[in-house]
Amino acid sequence: MKFFLDTADLNEIEEAASWGALAGVTTNPSLYARVGGKLSDFHNHIKRICDIVDGPVSAESVAMSRDEIVRDGRELAAIAPNVVVKVPTMVEGLAATHTLAAEGIPVNMTLCFTVPQAILAARAGARYISPFVGRFDDISEDGLGQLENVVAAINNYDFTPNTVNGEQVEIIAASIRSANHVTQAALMGADIATVPFGVLKKMVAHPLTDRGLDAFMKDWEKVQNA
Ligand code: G3P
């Protein structure tokens, strides 16, 4: 499993990149708004992220028609070679993905919740598909169960996007809210988990690690004073 950071916060991205396990970044309009992002600076901000991360950086189109999404996608893809255009799973998004993929522009189809949506995204030529886990849980549904279904269904077939020769479509477990979500997504075989920085920190921590470290430190003090 690869880890992407689900954030537009440059400090978080720099810190996570320094840990050595960061394979990419996903952003969305809400995450950009959360860091006080301005429309006029959006492309520059994506460029700054692309300069930090040696891996795919998803930047989302907020257009609603296929022609506008394609126009957005071309502009976003021109920012840096590692930009992936994030496109919502809807009819106009599928049509735009079909066009962008044919031009060799990688697309991450987002706001994906069901197996039929995921298969349509893969057929349209998406390089990545992002089933959302937490938002399903938010409406008292089984987010992990839906992710498991998507992973199983996509792995039943040979979906090779037009954008990257020989590479299969990859599933990004998104809307991840806990380290347990990551555990379960890894056991299912999701290719990638995109996680908020808070979840990434929780993935590192365990109370037994803290307790063991504390005991080692106390014993080392005894050694120094012996
Ligand atoms: O990449 C977008 C997705 O991960 C959103 O997560 O927590 O806003 O549902 P969340």
mmCIF file of C-alpha atoms and ligand atoms in Angstrom, residues 6 26-28 31 34 86 110 132 134-135 138 174-177 194 196, ligand 1:
data_model
loop_
_atom_site.group_PDB
_atom_site.id
_atom_site.type_symbol
_atom_site.label_atom_id
_atom_site.label_comp_id
_atom_site.label_asym_id
_atom_site.label_seq_id
_atom_site.Cartn_x
_atom_site.Cartn_y
_atom_site.Cartn_z
ATOM 1 C CA ASP A 6 -5.035 14.321 1.914
ATOM 2 C CA THR A 26 -4.635 14.628 -2.887
ATOM 3 C CA THR A 27 -6.309 17.999 -2.587
ATOM 4 C CA ASN A 28 -9.884 19.145 -3.045
ATOM 5 C CA LEU A 31 -8.915 21.313 1.693
ATOM 6 C CA ARG A 34 -9.105 25.230 4.782
ATOM 7 C CA LYS A 86 -9.353 15.134 -9.972
ATOM 8 C CA THR A 110 -13.382 11.293 -6.908
ATOM 9 C CA PHE A 132 -14.874 7.415 0.027
ATOM 10 C CA GLY A 134 -15.741 7.939 6.080
ATOM 11 C CA ARG A 135 -18.574 9.755 4.340
ATOM 12 C CA ASP A 138 -21.269 9.378 8.299
ATOM 13 C CA ALA A 174 -10.268 8.125 0.502
ATOM 14 C CA SER A 175 -12.195 9.865 3.248
ATOM 15 C CA ILE A 176 -10.057 7.938 5.713
ATOM 16 C CA ARG A 177 -10.743 8.865 9.328
ATOM 17 C CA THR A 194 -4.974 9.018 1.164
ATOM 18 C CA PRO A 196 -5.189 13.481 6.629
HETATM 19 O O1 G3P B 1 -9.697 13.303 -0.922
HETATM 20 C C1 G3P B 1 -10.953 13.653 -0.447
HETATM 21 C C2 G3P B 1 -11.478 12.792 0.654
HETATM 22 O O2 G3P B 1 -10.491 12.056 1.258
HETATM 23 C C3 G3P B 1 -12.354 13.571 1.607
HETATM 24 O O3 G3P B 1 -12.290 13.155 2.927
HETATM 25 O O4 G3P B 1 -12.750 13.440 5.329
HETATM 26 O O5 G3P B 1 -13.580 15.170 3.718
HETATM 27 O O6 G3P B 1 -14.627 12.928 3.806
HETATM 28 P P1 G3P B 1 -13.367 13.710 4.005
#
